[in-house]
PDB file of C-alpha atoms in Angstrom:
ATOM      1  CA  SER A1350      -0.221  -0.142  -0.052  1.00  0.00           C
ATOM      2  CA  ALA A1351       2.601   2.251   0.823  1.00  0.00           C
ATOM      3  CA  ASP A1352       4.095   1.289  -2.102  1.00  0.00           C
ATOM      4  CA  CYS A1353       1.633   2.172  -4.506  1.00  0.00           C
ATOM      5  CA  GLU A1354       1.176   5.380  -3.174  1.00  0.00           C
ATOM      6  CA  ARG A1355       4.743   6.085  -3.607  1.00  0.00           C
ATOM      7  CA  GLN A1356       5.204   4.998  -7.140  1.00  0.00           C
ATOM      8  CA  ALA A1357       1.681   7.077  -7.686  1.00  0.00           C
ATOM      9  CA  PHE A1358       3.192   9.915  -6.004  1.00  0.00           C
ATOM     10  CA  LEU A1359       6.783   9.662  -8.431  1.00  0.00           C
ATOM     11  CA  ARG A1360       3.837   9.791 -11.967  1.00  0.00           C
ATOM     12  CA  SER A1361       2.323  12.608 -10.413  1.00  0.00           C
ATOM     13  CA  PHE A1362       5.533  14.097  -9.691  1.00  0.00           C
ATOM     14  CA  ALA A1363       7.333  13.250 -13.248  1.00  0.00           C
ATOM     15  CA  LYS A1364       4.442  14.757 -14.930  1.00  0.00           C
ATOM     16  CA  THR A1365       4.560  18.114 -12.678  1.00  0.00           C
ATOM     17  CA  ILE A1366       7.393  18.684 -13.797  1.00  0.00           C
ATOM     18  CA  VAL A1367       7.369  17.323 -17.525  1.00  0.00           C
ATOM     19  CA  LEU A1368       4.419  20.313 -17.514  1.00  0.00           C
ATOM     20  CA  ALA A1369       6.488  22.960 -15.790  1.00  0.00           C
ATOM     21  CA  LEU A1370       9.380  22.370 -19.095  1.00  0.00           C
ATOM     22  CA  ILE A1371       6.682  22.660 -21.252  1.00  0.00           C
ATOM     23  CA  LEU A1372       4.858  25.989 -20.205  1.00  0.00           C
ATOM     24  CA  THR A1373       8.612  27.264 -19.815  1.00  0.00           C
ATOM     25  CA  ILE A1374       9.545  26.565 -23.331  1.00  0.00           C
ATOM     26  CA  PRO A1375       9.488  29.476 -25.158  1.00  0.00           C
ATOM     27  CA  LEU A1376       6.710  29.965 -27.979  1.00  0.00           C
ATOM     28  CA  TRP A1377       8.818  31.975 -30.245  1.00  0.00           C
ATOM     29  CA  VAL A1378      10.916  28.364 -30.741  1.00  0.00           C
ATOM     30  CA  THR A1379       7.799  26.468 -31.811  1.00  0.00           C
ATOM     31  CA  GLY A1380       6.620  29.022 -34.155  1.00  0.00           C
ATOM     32  CA  ALA A1381       3.313  29.444 -31.626  1.00  0.00           C
ATOM     33  CA  ASN A1382       0.841  31.962 -32.977  1.00  0.00           C
ATOM     34  CA  GLU A1383      -1.016  35.032 -31.147  1.00  0.00           C
ATOM     35  CA  PRO A1384      -3.996  32.967 -29.572  1.00  0.00           C
ATOM     36  CA  THR A1385      -1.504  30.479 -28.088  1.00  0.00           C
ATOM     37  CA  PHE A1386       0.392  32.977 -26.748  1.00  0.00           C
ATOM     38  CA  ALA A1387      -2.862  34.045 -25.278  1.00  0.00           C
ATOM     39  CA  PHE A1388      -3.456  31.080 -24.158  1.00  0.00           C
ATOM     40  CA  VAL A1389       0.087  30.240 -22.409  1.00  0.00           C
ATOM     41  CA  ALA A1390      -0.569  33.297 -20.362  1.00  0.00           C
ATOM     42  CA  VAL A1391      -3.764  33.152 -19.370  1.00  0.00           C
ATOM     43  CA  SER A1392      -3.480  29.714 -18.053  1.00  0.00           C
ATOM     44  CA  ARG A1393       0.412  29.636 -16.878  1.00  0.00           C
ATOM     45  CA  TRP A1394      -0.261  31.510 -13.179  1.00  0.00           C
ATOM     46  CA  PRO A1395      -3.550  28.494 -12.169  1.00  0.00           C
ATOM     47  CA  ILE A1396      -0.821  25.688 -13.246  1.00  0.00           C
ATOM     48  CA  LEU A1397       2.136  27.204 -11.754  1.00  0.00           C
ATOM     49  CA  ILE A1398      -0.146  27.425  -8.695  1.00  0.00           C
ATOM     50  CA  VAL A1399      -1.567  24.253  -8.978  1.00  0.00           C
ATOM     51  CA  MET A1400       2.217  22.773  -9.194  1.00  0.00           C
ATOM     52  CA  LEU A1401       3.564  24.773  -5.823  1.00  0.00           C
ATOM     53  CA  MET A1402       0.610  23.277  -3.968  1.00  0.00           C
ATOM     54  CA  VAL A1403       1.969  19.632  -5.484  1.00  0.00           C
ATOM     55  CA  SER A1404       5.551  20.726  -4.138  1.00  0.00           C
ATOM     56  CA  LEU A1405       4.804  22.104  -0.915  1.00  0.00           C
ATOM     57  CA  SER A1406       2.462  19.064  -0.133  1.00  0.00           C
ATOM     58  CA  ALA A1407       5.336  16.410  -1.342  1.00  0.00           C
ATOM     59  CA  LEU A1408       8.116  18.846   0.972  1.00  0.00           C
ATOM     60  CA  TYR A1409       5.389  18.609   3.952  1.00  0.00           C
ATOM     61  CA  ARG A1410       4.941  14.950   3.649  1.00  0.00           C
ATOM     62  CA  TYR A1411       8.232  13.382   2.756  1.00  0.00           C
ATOM     63  CA  GLY A1412      10.830  16.225   4.500  1.00  0.00           C
ATOM     64  CA  PRO A1413      10.116  16.093   8.220  1.00  0.00           C
ATOM     65  CA  SER A1414      12.003  12.906   9.895  1.00  0.00           C
ATOM     66  CA  ARG A1415       8.503  10.922  11.395  1.00  0.00           C
ATOM     67  CA  PRO A1416       6.601   8.121  10.183  1.00  0.00           C
ATOM     68  CA  THR A1417       5.349   9.258   6.382  1.00  0.00           C
ATOM     69  CA  ALA A1418       2.019  11.254   6.808  1.00  0.00           C
ATOM     70  CA  LYS A1419      -1.392  10.850   4.767  1.00  0.00           C
ATOM     71  CA  TRP A1420      -2.209  12.847   2.365  1.00  0.00           C
ATOM     72  CA  ARG A1421      -5.181  14.661   3.783  1.00  0.00           C
ATOM     73  CA  TRP A1422      -3.113  16.066   6.523  1.00  0.00           C
ATOM     74  CA  VAL A1423      -0.245  17.874   4.255  1.00  0.00           C
ATOM     75  CA  SER A1424      -2.572  19.503   1.538  1.00  0.00           C
ATOM     76  CA  SER A1425      -4.249  22.037   3.717  1.00  0.00           C
ATOM     77  CA  GLY A1426      -0.937  23.581   4.864  1.00  0.00           C
ATOM     78  CA  ALA A1427       0.211  23.098   1.589  1.00  0.00           C
ATOM     79  CA  VAL A1428      -3.078  25.005   0.077  1.00  0.00           C
ATOM     80  CA  ALA A1429      -3.009  27.516   2.991  1.00  0.00           C
ATOM     81  CA  SER A1430       1.014  28.734   2.563  1.00  0.00           C
ATOM     82  CA  THR A1431       0.056  28.609  -1.447  1.00  0.00           C
ATOM     83  CA  ILE A1432      -2.603  31.464  -1.101  1.00  0.00           C
ATOM     84  CA  ILE A1433      -0.578  33.272   1.640  1.00  0.00           C
ATOM     85  CA  TRP A1434       2.383  33.332  -0.427  1.00  0.00           C
ATOM     86  CA  VAL A1435       0.445  34.289  -3.729  1.00  0.00           C
ATOM     87  CA  ALA A1436      -1.118  37.515  -2.082  1.00  0.00           C
ATOM     88  CA  GLY A1437       2.094  38.314  -0.620  1.00  0.00           C
ATOM     89  CA  SER A1438       4.115  38.093  -3.905  1.00  0.00           C
ATOM     90  CA  LEU A1439       1.169  40.453  -5.307  1.00  0.00           C
ATOM     91  CA  LEU A1440       1.209  42.874  -2.777  1.00  0.00           C
ATOM     92  CA  PHE A1441       5.364  42.395  -2.481  1.00  0.00           C
ATOM     93  CA  SER A1442       5.369  43.460  -6.165  1.00  0.00           C
ATOM     94  CA  TYR A1443       3.411  46.704  -5.910  1.00  0.00           C
ATOM     95  CA  TYR A1444       5.667  47.822  -3.177  1.00  0.00           C
ATOM     96  CA  THR A1445       8.679  46.754  -5.184  1.00  0.00           C
ATOM     97  CA  SER A1446       7.109  48.870  -7.926  1.00  0.00           C
ATOM     98  CA  GLN A1447       6.912  51.892  -5.231  1.00  0.00           C
ATOM     99  CA  PHE A1448      10.928  51.795  -4.380  1.00  0.00           C
ATOM    100  CA  THR A1449      11.887  52.968  -7.307  1.00  0.00           C
ATOM    101  CA  ARG A1450      12.084  56.179  -5.904  1.00  0.00           C
ATOM    102  CA  LEU A1451      14.675  54.913  -3.540  1.00  0.00           C
ATOM    103  CA  ASN A1452      16.670  53.678  -6.074  1.00  0.00           C
ATOM    104  CA  PRO A1453      19.329  56.495  -6.503  1.00  0.00           C
ATOM    105  CA  LEU A1454      19.546  55.852  -2.224  1.00  0.00           C
ATOM    106  CA  LEU A1455      20.231  52.015  -3.016  1.00  0.00           C
ATOM    107  CA  GLY A1456      21.378  52.120  -5.881  1.00  0.00           C
ATOM    108  CA  SER A1457      22.360  48.334  -7.639  1.00  0.00           C
ATOM    109  CA  LEU A1458      21.886  47.155  -3.378  1.00  0.00           C
ATOM    110  CA  GLY A1459      18.144  47.714  -3.132  1.00  0.00           C
ATOM    111  CA  ALA A1460      17.468  45.068  -5.788  1.00  0.00           C
ATOM    112  CA  PHE A1461      19.331  42.380  -3.784  1.00  0.00           C
ATOM    113  CA  THR A1462      17.509  43.768  -0.003  1.00  0.00           C
ATOM    114  CA  LEU A1463      14.598  43.072  -2.250  1.00  0.00           C
ATOM    115  CA  PHE A1464      15.089  39.975  -3.459  1.00  0.00           C
ATOM    116  CA  PHE A1465      16.425  38.158  -0.063  1.00  0.00           C
ATOM    117  CA  LEU A1466      13.379  39.804   1.910  1.00  0.00           C
ATOM    118  CA  TRP A1467      11.083  38.170  -0.434  1.00  0.00           C
ATOM    119  CA  SER A1468      13.089  34.858   0.039  1.00  0.00           C
ATOM    120  CA  TYR A1469      12.339  35.493   3.927  1.00  0.00           C
ATOM    121  CA  LEU A1470       8.434  35.995   2.769  1.00  0.00           C
ATOM    122  CA  THR A1471       8.723  32.837   1.151  1.00  0.00           C
ATOM    123  CA  VAL A1472       9.920  31.215   3.877  1.00  0.00           C
ATOM    124  CA  LEU A1473       7.867  32.426   6.117  1.00  0.00           C
ATOM    125  CA  THR A1474       4.588  31.325   4.286  1.00  0.00           C
ATOM    126  CA  VAL A1475       6.301  27.672   4.028  1.00  0.00           C
ATOM    127  CA  LEU A1476       6.795  27.704   7.627  1.00  0.00           C
ATOM    128  CA  LEU A1477       3.647  28.559   8.323  1.00  0.00           C
ATOM    129  CA  GLY A1478       2.019  26.054   6.015  1.00  0.00           C
ATOM    130  CA  ALA A1479       4.014  23.501   8.122  1.00  0.00           C
ATOM    131  CA  ARG A1480       2.675  24.446  11.526  1.00  0.00           C
ATOM    132  CA  VAL A1481      -0.747  24.409  10.337  1.00  0.00           C
ATOM    133  CA  ASN A1482      -0.049  21.189   8.782  1.00  0.00           C
ATOM    134  CA  ALA A1483       1.843  20.179  12.516  1.00  0.00           C
ATOM    135  CA  GLU A1484      -0.993  21.782  14.284  1.00  0.00           C
ATOM    136  CA  MET A1485      -4.061  19.644  12.808  1.00  0.00           C
ATOM    137  CA  GLU A1486      -2.531  16.640  13.374  1.00  0.00           C
ATOM    138  CA  ARG A1487      -1.612  17.263  16.830  1.00  0.00           C
ATOM    139  CA  GLN A1488      -5.359  18.274  17.129  1.00  0.00           C
ATOM    140  CA  ALA A1489      -6.597  15.073  15.190  1.00  0.00           C
ATOM    141  CA  GLU A1490      -4.704  12.746  17.893  1.00  0.00           C
ATOM    142  CA  THR A1491      -5.792  14.482  21.108  1.00  0.00           C
ATOM    143  CA  ASP A1492      -9.311  15.603  20.214  1.00  0.00           C
ATOM    144  CA  PRO A1493     -11.574  12.236  19.949  1.00  0.00           C
ATOM    145  CA  THR A1494     -14.802  12.408  16.878  1.00  0.00           C
ATOM    146  CA  PRO A1495     -18.243  12.968  18.628  1.00  0.00           C
ATOM    147  CA  ASP A1496     -18.504   9.035  17.873  1.00  0.00           C
ATOM    148  CA  GLY A1497     -15.923   8.792  20.173  1.00  0.00           C
ATOM    149  CA  SER A1498     -13.051   7.195  18.348  1.00  0.00           C
ATOM    150  CA  ARG A1499     -10.060   9.113  17.140  1.00  0.00           C
ATOM    151  CA  LEU A1500      -9.730  10.664  13.807  1.00  0.00           C
ATOM    152  CA  ARG A1501      -5.329   9.146  13.528  1.00  0.00           C
ATOM    153  CA  PRO A1502      -4.633   5.873  15.119  1.00  0.00           C
ATOM    154  CA  SER A1503      -1.910   6.662  17.577  1.00  0.00           C
TER     155      SER A1503
END
């Protein structure tokens, strides 16, 4: 059962990698026309967001040194982390567009500072998702369901 689940995960992960490569191939190399450019421009972001959720779920499931968790315990943290990361990146993008006024003061160091700040915020969202998963698992282990059984065996 665990081997079957691991193989299914590896197949879906390989498909995700192939899809990512397809999305990142420049369209002008393939000779695509204008409607294809428009379609890829619109569909690229939802696909990348789903790929981020799958990657975070895999990280949350296989990353910690503990018995393997079930997918339902890691997916909510991945969804929360992805939503916060996307919203934070949009807000940070707006902030950096307003940052050009400070460019004469900071020069090229401003770009490094902004990149490191964005990286820090990204790591915080990933850790927040892991914390959401840990709290959900802890709550499921300690609180019984209304019928008296536990959600997860000890």
